[in-house]
CSV table of C-alpha atoms and ligand atoms in Angstrom, one decimal:
chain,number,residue,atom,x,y,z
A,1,UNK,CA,18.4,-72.9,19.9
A,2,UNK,CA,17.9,-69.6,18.3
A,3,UNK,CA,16.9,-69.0,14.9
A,4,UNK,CA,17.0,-65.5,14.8
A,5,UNK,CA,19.5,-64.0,16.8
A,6,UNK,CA,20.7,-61.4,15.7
A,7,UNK,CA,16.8,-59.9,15.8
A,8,UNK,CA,15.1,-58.4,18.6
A,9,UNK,CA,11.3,-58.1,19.1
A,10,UNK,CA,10.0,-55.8,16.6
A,11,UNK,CA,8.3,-52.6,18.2
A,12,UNK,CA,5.6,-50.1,16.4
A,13,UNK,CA,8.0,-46.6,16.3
A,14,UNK,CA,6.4,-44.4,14.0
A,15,UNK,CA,6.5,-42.8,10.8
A,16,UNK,CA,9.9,-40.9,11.1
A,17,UNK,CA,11.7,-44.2,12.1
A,18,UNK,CA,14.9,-45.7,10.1
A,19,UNK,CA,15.0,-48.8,11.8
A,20,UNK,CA,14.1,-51.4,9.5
A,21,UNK,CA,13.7,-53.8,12.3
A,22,UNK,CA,10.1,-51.6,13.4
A,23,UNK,CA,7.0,-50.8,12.7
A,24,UNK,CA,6.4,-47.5,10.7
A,25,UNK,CA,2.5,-47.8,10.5
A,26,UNK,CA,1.2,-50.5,12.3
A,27,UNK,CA,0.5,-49.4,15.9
A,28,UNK,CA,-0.8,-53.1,17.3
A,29,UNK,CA,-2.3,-51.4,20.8
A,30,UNK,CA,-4.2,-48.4,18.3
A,31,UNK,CA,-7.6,-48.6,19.2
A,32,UNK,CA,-10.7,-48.2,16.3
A,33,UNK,CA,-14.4,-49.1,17.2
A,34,UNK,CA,-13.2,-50.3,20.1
A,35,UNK,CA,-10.9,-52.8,19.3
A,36,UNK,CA,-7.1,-52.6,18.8
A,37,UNK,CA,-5.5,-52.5,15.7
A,38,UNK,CA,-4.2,-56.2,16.2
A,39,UNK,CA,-7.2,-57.4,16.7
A,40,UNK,CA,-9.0,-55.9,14.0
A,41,UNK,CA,-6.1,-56.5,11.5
A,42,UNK,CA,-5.9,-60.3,12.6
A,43,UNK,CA,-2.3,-60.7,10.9
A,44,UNK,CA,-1.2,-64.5,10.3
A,45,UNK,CA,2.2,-65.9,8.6
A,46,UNK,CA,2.3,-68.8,6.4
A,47,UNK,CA,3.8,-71.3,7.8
A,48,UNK,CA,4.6,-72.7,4.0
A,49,UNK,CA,5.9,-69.7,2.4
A,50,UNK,CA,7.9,-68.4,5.6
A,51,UNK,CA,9.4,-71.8,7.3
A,52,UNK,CA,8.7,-74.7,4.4
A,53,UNK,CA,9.7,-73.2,0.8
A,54,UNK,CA,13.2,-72.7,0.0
A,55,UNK,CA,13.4,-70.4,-2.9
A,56,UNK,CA,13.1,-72.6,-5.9
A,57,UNK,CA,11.3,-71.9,-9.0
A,58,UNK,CA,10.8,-74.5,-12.2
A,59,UNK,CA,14.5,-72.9,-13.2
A,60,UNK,CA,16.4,-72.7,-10.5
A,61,UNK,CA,16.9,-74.7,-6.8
A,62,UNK,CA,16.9,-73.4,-3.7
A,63,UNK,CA,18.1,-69.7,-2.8
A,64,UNK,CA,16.8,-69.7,0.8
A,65,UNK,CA,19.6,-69.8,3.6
A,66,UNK,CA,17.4,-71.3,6.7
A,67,UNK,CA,19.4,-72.5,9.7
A,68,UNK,CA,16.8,-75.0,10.3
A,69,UNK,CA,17.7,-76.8,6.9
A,70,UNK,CA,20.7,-79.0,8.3
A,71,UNK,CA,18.3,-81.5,9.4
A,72,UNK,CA,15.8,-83.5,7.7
A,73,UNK,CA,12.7,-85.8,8.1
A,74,UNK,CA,11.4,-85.0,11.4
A,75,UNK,CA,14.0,-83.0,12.9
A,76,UNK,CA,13.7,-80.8,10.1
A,77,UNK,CA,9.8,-80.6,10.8
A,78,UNK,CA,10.7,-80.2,14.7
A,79,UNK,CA,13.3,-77.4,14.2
A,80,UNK,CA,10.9,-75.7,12.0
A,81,UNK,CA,8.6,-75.7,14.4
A,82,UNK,CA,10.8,-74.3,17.3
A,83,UNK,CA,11.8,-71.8,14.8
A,84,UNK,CA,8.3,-70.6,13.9
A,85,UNK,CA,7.4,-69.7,17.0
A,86,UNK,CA,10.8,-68.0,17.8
A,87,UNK,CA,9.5,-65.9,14.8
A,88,UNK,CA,6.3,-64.9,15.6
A,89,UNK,CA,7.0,-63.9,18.9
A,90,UNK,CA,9.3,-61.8,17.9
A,91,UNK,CA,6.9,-60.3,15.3
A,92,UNK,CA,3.9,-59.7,17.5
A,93,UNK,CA,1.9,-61.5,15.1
A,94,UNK,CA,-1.7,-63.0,16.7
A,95,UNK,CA,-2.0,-65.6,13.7
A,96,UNK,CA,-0.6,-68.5,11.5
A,97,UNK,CA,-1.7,-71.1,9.1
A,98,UNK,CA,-0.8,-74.0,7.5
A,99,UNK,CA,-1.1,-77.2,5.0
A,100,UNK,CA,-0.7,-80.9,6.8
A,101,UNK,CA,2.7,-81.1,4.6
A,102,UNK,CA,4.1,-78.0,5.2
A,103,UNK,CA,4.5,-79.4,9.6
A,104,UNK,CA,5.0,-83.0,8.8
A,105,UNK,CA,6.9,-84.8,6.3
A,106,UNK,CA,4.4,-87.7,4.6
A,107,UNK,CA,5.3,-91.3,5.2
A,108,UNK,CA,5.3,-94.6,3.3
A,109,UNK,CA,1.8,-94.7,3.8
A,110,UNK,CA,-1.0,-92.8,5.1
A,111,UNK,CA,-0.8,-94.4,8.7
A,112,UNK,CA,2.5,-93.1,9.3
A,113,UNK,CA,1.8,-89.5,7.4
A,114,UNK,CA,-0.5,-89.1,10.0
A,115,UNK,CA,1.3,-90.3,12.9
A,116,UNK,CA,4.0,-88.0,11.5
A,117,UNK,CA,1.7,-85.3,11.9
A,118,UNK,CA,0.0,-86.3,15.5
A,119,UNK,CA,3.9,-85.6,17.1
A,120,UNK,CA,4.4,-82.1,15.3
A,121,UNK,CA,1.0,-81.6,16.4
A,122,UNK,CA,1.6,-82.2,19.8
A,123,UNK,CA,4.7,-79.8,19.8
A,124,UNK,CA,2.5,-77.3,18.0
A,125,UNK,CA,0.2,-77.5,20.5
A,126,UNK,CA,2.8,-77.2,23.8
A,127,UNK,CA,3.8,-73.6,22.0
A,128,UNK,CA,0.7,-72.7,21.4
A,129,UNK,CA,-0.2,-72.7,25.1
A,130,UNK,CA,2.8,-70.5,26.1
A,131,UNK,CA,2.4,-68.2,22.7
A,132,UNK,CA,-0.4,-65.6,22.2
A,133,UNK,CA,-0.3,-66.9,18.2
A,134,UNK,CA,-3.5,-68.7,17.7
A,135,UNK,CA,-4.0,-70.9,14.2
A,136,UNK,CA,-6.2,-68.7,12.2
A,137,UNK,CA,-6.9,-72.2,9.6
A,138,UNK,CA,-5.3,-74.8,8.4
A,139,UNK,CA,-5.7,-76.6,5.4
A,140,UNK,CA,-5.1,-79.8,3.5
A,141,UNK,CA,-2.3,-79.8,0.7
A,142,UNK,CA,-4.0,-82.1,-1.8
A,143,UNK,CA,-1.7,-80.9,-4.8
A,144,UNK,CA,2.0,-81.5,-5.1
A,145,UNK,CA,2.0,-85.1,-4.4
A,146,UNK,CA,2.1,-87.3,-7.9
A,147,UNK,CA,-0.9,-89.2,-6.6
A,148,UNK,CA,-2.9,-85.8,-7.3
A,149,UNK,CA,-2.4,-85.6,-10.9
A,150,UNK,CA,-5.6,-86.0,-12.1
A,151,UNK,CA,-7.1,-83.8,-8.9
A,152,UNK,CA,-8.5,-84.8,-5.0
A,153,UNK,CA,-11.8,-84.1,-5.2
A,154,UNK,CA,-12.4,-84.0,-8.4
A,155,UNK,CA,-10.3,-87.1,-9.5
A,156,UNK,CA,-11.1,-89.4,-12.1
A,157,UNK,CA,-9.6,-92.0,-9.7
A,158,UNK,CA,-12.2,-92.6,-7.3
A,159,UNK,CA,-9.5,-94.3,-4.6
A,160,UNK,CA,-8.0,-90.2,-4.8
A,161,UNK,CA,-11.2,-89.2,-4.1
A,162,UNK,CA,-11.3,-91.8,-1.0
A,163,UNK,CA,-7.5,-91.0,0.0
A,164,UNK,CA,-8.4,-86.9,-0.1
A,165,UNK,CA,-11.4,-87.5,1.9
A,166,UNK,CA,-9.5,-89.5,4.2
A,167,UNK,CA,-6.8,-86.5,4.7
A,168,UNK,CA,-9.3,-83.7,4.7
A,169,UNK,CA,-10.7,-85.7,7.8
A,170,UNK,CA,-7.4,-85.8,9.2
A,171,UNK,CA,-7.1,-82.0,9.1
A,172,UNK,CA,-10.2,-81.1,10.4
A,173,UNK,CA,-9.6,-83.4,13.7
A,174,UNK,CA,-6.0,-81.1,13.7
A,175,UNK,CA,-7.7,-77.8,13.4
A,176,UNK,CA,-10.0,-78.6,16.2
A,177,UNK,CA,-7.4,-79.8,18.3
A,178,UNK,CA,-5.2,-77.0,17.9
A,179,UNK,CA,-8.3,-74.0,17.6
A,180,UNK,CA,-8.1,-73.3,14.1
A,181,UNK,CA,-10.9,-70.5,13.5
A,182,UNK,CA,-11.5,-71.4,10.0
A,183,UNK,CA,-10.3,-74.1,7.8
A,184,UNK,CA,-9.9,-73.4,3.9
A,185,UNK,CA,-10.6,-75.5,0.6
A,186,UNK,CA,-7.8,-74.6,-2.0
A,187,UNK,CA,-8.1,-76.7,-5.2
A,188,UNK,CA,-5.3,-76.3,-6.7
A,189,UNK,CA,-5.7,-79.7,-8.8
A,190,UNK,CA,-9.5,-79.4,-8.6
A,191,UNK,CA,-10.4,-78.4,-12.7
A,192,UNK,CA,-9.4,-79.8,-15.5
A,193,UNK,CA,-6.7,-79.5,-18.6
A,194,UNK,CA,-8.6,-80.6,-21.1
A,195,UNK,CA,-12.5,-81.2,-21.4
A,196,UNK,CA,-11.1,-83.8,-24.7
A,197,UNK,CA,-10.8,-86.6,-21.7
A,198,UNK,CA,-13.1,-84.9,-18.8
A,199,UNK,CA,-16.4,-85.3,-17.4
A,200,UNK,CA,-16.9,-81.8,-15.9
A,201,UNK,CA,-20.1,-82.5,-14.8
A,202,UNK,CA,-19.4,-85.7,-12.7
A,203,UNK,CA,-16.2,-83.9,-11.8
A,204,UNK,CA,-18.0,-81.0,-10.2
A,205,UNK,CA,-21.0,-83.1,-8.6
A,206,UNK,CA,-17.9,-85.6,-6.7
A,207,UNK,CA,-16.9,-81.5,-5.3
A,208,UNK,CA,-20.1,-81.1,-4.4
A,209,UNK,CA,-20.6,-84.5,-2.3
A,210,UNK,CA,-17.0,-84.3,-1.2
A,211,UNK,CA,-17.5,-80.5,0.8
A,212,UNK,CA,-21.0,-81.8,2.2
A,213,UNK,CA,-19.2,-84.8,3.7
A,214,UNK,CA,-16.8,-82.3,5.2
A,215,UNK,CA,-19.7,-79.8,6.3
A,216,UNK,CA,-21.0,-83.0,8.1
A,217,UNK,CA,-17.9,-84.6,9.6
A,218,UNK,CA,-17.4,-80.8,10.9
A,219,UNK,CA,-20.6,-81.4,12.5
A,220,UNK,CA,-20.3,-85.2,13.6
A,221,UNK,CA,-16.5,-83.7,15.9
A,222,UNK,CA,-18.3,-80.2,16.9
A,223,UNK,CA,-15.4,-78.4,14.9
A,224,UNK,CA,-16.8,-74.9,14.7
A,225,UNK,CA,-14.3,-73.4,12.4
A,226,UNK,CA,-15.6,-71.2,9.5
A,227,UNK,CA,-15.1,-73.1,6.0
A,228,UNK,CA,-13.7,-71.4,3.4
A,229,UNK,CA,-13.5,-71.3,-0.3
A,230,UNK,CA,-10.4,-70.0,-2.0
A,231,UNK,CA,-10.6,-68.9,-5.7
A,232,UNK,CA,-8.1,-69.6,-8.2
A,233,UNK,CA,-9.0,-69.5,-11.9
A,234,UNK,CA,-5.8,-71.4,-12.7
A,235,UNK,CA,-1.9,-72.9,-11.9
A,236,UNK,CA,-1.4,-75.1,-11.8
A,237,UNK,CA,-4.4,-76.8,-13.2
A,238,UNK,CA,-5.3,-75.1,-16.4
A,239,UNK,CA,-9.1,-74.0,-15.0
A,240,UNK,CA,-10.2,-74.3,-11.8
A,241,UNK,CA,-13.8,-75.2,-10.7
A,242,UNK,CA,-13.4,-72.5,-8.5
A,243,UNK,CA,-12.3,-69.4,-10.8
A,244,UNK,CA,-13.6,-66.8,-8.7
A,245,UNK,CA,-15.8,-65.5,-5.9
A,246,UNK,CA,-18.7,-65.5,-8.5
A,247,UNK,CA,-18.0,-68.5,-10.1
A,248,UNK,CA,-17.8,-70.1,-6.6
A,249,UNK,CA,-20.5,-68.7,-5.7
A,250,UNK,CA,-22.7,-70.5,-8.5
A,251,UNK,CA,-21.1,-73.9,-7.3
A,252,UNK,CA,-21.9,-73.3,-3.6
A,253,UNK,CA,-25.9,-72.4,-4.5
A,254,UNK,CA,-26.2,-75.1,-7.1
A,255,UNK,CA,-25.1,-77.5,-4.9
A,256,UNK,CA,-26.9,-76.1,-1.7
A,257,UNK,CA,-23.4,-75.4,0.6
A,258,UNK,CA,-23.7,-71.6,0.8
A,259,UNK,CA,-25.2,-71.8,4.2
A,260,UNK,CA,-21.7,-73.3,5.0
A,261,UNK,CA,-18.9,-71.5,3.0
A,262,UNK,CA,-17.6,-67.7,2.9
A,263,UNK,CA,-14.7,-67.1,1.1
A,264,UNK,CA,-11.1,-66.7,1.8
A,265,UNK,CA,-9.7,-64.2,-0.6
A,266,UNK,CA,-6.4,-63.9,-2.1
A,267,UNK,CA,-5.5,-60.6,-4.1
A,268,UNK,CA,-2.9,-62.4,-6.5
A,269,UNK,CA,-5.7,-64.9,-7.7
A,270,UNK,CA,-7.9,-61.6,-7.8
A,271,UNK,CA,-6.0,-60.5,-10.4
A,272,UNK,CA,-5.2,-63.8,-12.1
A,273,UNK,CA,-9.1,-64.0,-12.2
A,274,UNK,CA,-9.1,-60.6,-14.7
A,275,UNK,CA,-10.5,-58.7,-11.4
A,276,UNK,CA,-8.8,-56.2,-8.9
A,277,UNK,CA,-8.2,-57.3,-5.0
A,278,UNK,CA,-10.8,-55.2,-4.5
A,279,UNK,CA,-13.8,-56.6,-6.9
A,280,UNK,CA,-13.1,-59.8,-5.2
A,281,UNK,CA,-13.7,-58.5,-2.0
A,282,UNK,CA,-16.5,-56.8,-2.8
A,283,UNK,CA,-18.6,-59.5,-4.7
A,284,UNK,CA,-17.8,-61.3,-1.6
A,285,UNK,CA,-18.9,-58.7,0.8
A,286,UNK,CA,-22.6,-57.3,-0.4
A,287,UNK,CA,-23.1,-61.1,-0.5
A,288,UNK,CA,-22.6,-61.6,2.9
A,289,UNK,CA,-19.8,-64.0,2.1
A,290,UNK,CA,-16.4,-62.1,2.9
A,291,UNK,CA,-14.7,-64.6,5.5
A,292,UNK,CA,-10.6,-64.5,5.1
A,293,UNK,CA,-7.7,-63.2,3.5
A,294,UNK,CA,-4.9,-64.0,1.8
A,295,UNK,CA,-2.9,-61.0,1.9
A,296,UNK,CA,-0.2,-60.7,-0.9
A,297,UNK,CA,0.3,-58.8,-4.2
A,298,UNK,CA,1.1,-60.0,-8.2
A,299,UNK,CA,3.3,-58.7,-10.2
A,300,UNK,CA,1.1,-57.0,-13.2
A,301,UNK,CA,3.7,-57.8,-15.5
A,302,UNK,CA,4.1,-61.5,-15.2
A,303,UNK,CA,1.1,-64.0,-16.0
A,304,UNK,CA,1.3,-66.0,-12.6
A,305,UNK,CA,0.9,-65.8,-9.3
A,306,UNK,CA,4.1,-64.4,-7.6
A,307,UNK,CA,3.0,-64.4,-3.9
A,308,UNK,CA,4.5,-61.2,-3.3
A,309,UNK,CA,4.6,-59.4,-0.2
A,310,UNK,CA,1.7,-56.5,-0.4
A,311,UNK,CA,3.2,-53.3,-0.7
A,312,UNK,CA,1.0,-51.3,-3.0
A,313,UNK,CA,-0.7,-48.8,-0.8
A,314,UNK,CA,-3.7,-47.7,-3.1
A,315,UNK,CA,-4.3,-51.7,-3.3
A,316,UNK,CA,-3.9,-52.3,0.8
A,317,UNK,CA,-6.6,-49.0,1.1
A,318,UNK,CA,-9.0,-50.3,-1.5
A,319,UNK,CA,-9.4,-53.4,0.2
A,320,UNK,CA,-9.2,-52.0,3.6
A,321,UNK,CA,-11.8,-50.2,2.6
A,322,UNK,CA,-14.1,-53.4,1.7
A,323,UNK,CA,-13.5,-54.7,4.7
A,324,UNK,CA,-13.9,-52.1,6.8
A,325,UNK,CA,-17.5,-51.5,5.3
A,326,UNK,CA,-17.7,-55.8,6.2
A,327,UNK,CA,-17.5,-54.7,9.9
A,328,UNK,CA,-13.8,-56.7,9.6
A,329,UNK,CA,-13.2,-60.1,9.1
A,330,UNK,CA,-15.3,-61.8,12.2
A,331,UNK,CA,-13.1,-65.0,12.4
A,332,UNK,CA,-11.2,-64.3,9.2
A,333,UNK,CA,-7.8,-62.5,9.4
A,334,UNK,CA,-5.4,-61.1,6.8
A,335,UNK,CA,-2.5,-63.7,6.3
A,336,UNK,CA,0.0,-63.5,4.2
A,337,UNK,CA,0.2,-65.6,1.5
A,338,UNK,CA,3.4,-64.7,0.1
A,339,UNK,CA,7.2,-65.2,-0.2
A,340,UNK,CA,10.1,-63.0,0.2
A,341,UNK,CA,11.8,-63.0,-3.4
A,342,UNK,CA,14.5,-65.7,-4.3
A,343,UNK,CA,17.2,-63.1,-4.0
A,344,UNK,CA,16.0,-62.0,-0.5
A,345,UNK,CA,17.4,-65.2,0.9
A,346,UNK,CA,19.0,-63.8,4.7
A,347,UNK,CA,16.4,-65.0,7.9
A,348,UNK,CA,16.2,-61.0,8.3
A,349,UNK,CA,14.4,-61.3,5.1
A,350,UNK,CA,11.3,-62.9,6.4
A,351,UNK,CA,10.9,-59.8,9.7
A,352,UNK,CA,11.1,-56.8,7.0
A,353,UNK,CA,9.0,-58.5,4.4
A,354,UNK,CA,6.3,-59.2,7.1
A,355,UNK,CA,6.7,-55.5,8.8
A,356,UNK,CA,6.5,-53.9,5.2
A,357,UNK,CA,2.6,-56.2,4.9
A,358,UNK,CA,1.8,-55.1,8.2
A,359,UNK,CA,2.9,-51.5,7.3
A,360,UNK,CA,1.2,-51.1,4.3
A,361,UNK,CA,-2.0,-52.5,5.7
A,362,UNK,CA,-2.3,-50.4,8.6
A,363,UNK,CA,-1.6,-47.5,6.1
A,364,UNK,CA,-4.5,-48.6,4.3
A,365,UNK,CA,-6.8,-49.5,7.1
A,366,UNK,CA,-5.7,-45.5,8.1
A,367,UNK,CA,-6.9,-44.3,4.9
A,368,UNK,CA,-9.6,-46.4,4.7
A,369,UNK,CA,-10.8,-45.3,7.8
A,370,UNK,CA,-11.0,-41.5,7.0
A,371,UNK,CA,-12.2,-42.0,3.6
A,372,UNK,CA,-15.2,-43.7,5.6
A,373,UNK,CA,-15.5,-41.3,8.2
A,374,UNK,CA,-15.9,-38.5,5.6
A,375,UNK,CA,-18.2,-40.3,3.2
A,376,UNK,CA,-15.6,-39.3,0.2
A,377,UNK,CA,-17.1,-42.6,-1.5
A,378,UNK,CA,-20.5,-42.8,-0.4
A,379,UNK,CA,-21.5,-38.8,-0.9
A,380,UNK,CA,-20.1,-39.7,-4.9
A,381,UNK,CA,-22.3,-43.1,-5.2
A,382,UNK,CA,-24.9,-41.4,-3.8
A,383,UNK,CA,-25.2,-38.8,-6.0
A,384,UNK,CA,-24.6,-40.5,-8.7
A,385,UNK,CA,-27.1,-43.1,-8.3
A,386,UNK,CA,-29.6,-40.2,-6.7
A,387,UNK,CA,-32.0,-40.9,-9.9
A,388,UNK,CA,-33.3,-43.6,-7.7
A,389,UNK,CA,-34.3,-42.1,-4.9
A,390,UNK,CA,-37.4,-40.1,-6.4
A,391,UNK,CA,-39.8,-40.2,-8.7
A,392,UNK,CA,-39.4,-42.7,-11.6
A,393,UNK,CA,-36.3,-44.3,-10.2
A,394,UNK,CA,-37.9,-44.6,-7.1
A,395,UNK,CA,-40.5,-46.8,-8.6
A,396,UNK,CA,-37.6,-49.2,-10.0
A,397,UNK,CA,-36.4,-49.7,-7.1
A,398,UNK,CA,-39.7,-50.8,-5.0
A,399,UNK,CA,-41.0,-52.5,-7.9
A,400,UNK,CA,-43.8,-50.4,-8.3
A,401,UNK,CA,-43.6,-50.1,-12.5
A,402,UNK,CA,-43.6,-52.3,-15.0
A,403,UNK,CA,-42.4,-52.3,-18.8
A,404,UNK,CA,-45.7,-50.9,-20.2
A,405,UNK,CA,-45.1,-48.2,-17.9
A,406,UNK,CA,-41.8,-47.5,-18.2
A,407,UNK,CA,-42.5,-47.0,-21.8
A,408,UNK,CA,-44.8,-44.7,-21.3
A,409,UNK,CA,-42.1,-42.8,-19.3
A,410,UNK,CA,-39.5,-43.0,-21.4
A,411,UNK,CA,-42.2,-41.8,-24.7
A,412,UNK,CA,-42.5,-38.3,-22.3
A,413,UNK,CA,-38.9,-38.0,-21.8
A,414,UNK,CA,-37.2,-35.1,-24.2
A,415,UNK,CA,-34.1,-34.6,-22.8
A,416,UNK,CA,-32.0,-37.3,-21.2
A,417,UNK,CA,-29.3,-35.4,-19.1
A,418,UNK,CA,-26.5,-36.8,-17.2
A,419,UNK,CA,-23.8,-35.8,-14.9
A,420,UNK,CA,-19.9,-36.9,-15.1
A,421,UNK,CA,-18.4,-39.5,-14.1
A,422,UNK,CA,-15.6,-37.3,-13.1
A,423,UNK,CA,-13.4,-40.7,-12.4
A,424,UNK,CA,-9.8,-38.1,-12.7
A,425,UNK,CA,-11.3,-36.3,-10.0
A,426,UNK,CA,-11.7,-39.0,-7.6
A,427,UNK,CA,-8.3,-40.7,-8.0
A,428,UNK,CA,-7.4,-36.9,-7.2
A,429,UNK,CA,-9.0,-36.6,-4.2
A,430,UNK,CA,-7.7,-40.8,-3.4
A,431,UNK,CA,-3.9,-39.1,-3.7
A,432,UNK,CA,-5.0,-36.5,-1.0
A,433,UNK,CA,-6.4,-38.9,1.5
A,434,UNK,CA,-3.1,-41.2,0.8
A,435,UNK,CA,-0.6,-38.6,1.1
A,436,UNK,CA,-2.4,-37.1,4.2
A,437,UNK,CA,-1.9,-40.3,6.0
A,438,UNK,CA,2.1,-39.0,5.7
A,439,UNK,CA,1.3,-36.1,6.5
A,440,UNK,CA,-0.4,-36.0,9.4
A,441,UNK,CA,2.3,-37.6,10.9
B,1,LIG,C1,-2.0,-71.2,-3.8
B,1,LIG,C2,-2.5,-70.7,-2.5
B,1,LIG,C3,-2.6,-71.7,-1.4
B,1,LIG,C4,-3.7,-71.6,-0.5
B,1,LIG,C5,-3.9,-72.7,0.5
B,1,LIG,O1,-2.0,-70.2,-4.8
B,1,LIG,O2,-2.9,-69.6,-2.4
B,1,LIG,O3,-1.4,-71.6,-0.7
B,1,LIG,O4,-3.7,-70.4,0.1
B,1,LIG,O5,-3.8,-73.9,0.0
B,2,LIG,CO1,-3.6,-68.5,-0.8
């Protein structure tokens, strides 16, 4: 049956377009260095937020109004199915991901979770061969189960720590049967509440064998899917192990993975973290560790993460930016990781929240693009930092001086001088490039 019929396929139409039902911005077939806008954009829906979740918050029940919610058990897993990729043909949208709970329903025991899982699976897989949507990763949900309550991983029950294994491996062998390009470590349960009753440091070495024993199962089935870190610093668990990209970045080196993780990163845990989307990204980037993102927004006034729908357009061009200067996402994509509100409960809901992501990106990567082209960054950075490009600053930087010497400098300086910041200026000339983006249209 259909899910959505009162929608048709959603078409790019340009700026001066009132239906909400199209594409203002994002122009899929737009080429740039060569590739279309699709395929640099890499778009992906999330399979939890868009067919799983029904609107309920630790208030209130369920807001959603989903046609596929008259069955249950497996028919409800099968008709979400049928309906997801009723949806993302209509959207256009190359990508999706996914936790193992969010297809399958679990069972009594583990053995019938997965079987559960091998026949939605199989279904996925019959779409997919029809579909142009690929799985851009998949993922295991080691969190909302009560058997998680002390963490997967990082458990002070070692049988969790055998049991989390056990469905990690289980995800894997799905991803590689369905193509997943990468495949994502979220650890939502994976800190602690209290250090009063923890052992942080046994805690964090059980991580550390636990993602080796992935990297090697990846290797033992060929699964060739990028792994990928996603930082949290917190919610539910109090603090995660993985706080952000630096702090993950310490745990991979110390425990020797960072050959084998980049990083999937999500702007609402950015900003959780105390950092902008963009800091994230960049931390990530000029370490050579961007791989994936989870494309959604906060809401700066609340303390949590509120999975929004990414509509803030200096936010989408910032991190556009980033990525741009990555060279894009190689396997990664930008998926959104959010959730219409609990008050925007109608099917239709779910096309103008994903066409208003998709819009702002696009307006972003546009921006991006021509800030790039025209250097408005680089010509500022590099004359701010031109100090180091002669004489004593020059030396700094190919490690020709030393602190005797630079003392002897600094004794012959008289005047230091310096030039502004001239930060109003910038977000002046920001404004322009945004507002041309309108314009020019
Ligand atoms: C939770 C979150 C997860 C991960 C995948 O905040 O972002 O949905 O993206 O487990
Ligand atoms: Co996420």
């Amino acid at each position: 049956m259909a899910y959505f019929s009162n929608v048709k396929k959603i078409n790019f139409e340009g700026a001066q377009s009132k239906n909400p039902f199209a594409f203002k911005f994002y122009n899929p077939e737009e080429t740039f260095q060569g590739k279309t806008m699709e395929e640099y954009l890499r778009f992906g829906v999330a399979y939890w937020h868009t067919f799983t979740m029904d609107g309920s918050d630790p208030f209130g029940a369920g807001t959603m109004s989903r046609q596929w919610d008259r069955y249950t058990g497996m028919d409800l897993a099968k008709a979400r199915v049928d309906a997801s990729f009723e949806f993302y043909d209509l959207l256009g949208v190359p990508y999706f991901c996914f936790h193992d709970l969010d297809i399958a329903p679990e069972g009594s025991n583990l053995k019938e979770t997965n079987q559960n899982l091998d026949q939605i699976v199989g279904m996925i897989k019959d779409y997919m061969k029809d579909s142009k949507t690929k799985l851009l990763w998949n993922t295991s949900n080691m969190f909302t189960h009560p058997r998680f309550v002390h963490g997967a991983a990082t458990s002070s029950n070692a049988d969790i720590f055998a049991y989390s294994a056990a469905k990690v491996k289980k995800s894997m062998e799905i991803g590689k049967e369905l193509g997943a390009e990468n495949y994502v470590f979220w650890g939502g349960r994976e800190g602690y509440e209290t250090l009063l009753n923890t052992d942080m440091k046994l805690e964090m070495d059980n991580l550390g064998r636990f993602l080796h024993m992935a990297v090697d199962y990846a290797k033992q089935i060929d699964f060739d899917a990028q792994f990928l870190i996603e930082p949290k610093p917190k919610e539910p668990t109090t603090h995660q192990y993985d706080f952000d990209v630096a702090t993950g970045y310490a745990f991979l080196q110390s425990y020797n993975l960072h050959d084998y993780f980049k990083f999937n990163i999500e702007a609402n845990h950015a900003t959780l973290a105390g950092h902008t989307f963009e800091h994230e990204l960049r931390y990530a980037r000029i370490n050579g560790l961007l791989g994936s993102v989870d494309a959604n927004q906060g809401d700066p006034l609340l303390g949590w993460d509120t999975d929004e729908f990414p509509t803030d357009l200096y936010s989408t061009t910032l991190a556009m930016y980033e990525i741009i200067k990555n060279g894009g996402l190689g396997k990664g994509g930008l998926n959104f990781d959010a959730k219409v509100r609990r008050g925007s409960f109608e099917p239709e809901d779910l096309f103008h929240a994903h066409i208003a992501g998709m819009d702002s990106f696009a307006v972003g990567f546009k921006v991006a693009q021509k800030l790039i082209e025209d250097k408005v960054f680089e010509d500022i950075i590099d004359n701010r930092y031109g100090s180091y490009t002669e004489g004593i600053g020059l030396d700094i930087v190919n490690g020709n001086t030393d602190f005797k010497k630079l003392e002897d400098y600094a004794l012959g300086l008289n005047e230091i001088k310096h030039q502004s910041g001239r930060l109003e200026s910038i977000k002046s000339v920001l404004n322009q490039y945004l507002l041309q983006a309108y314009a020019e249209r």
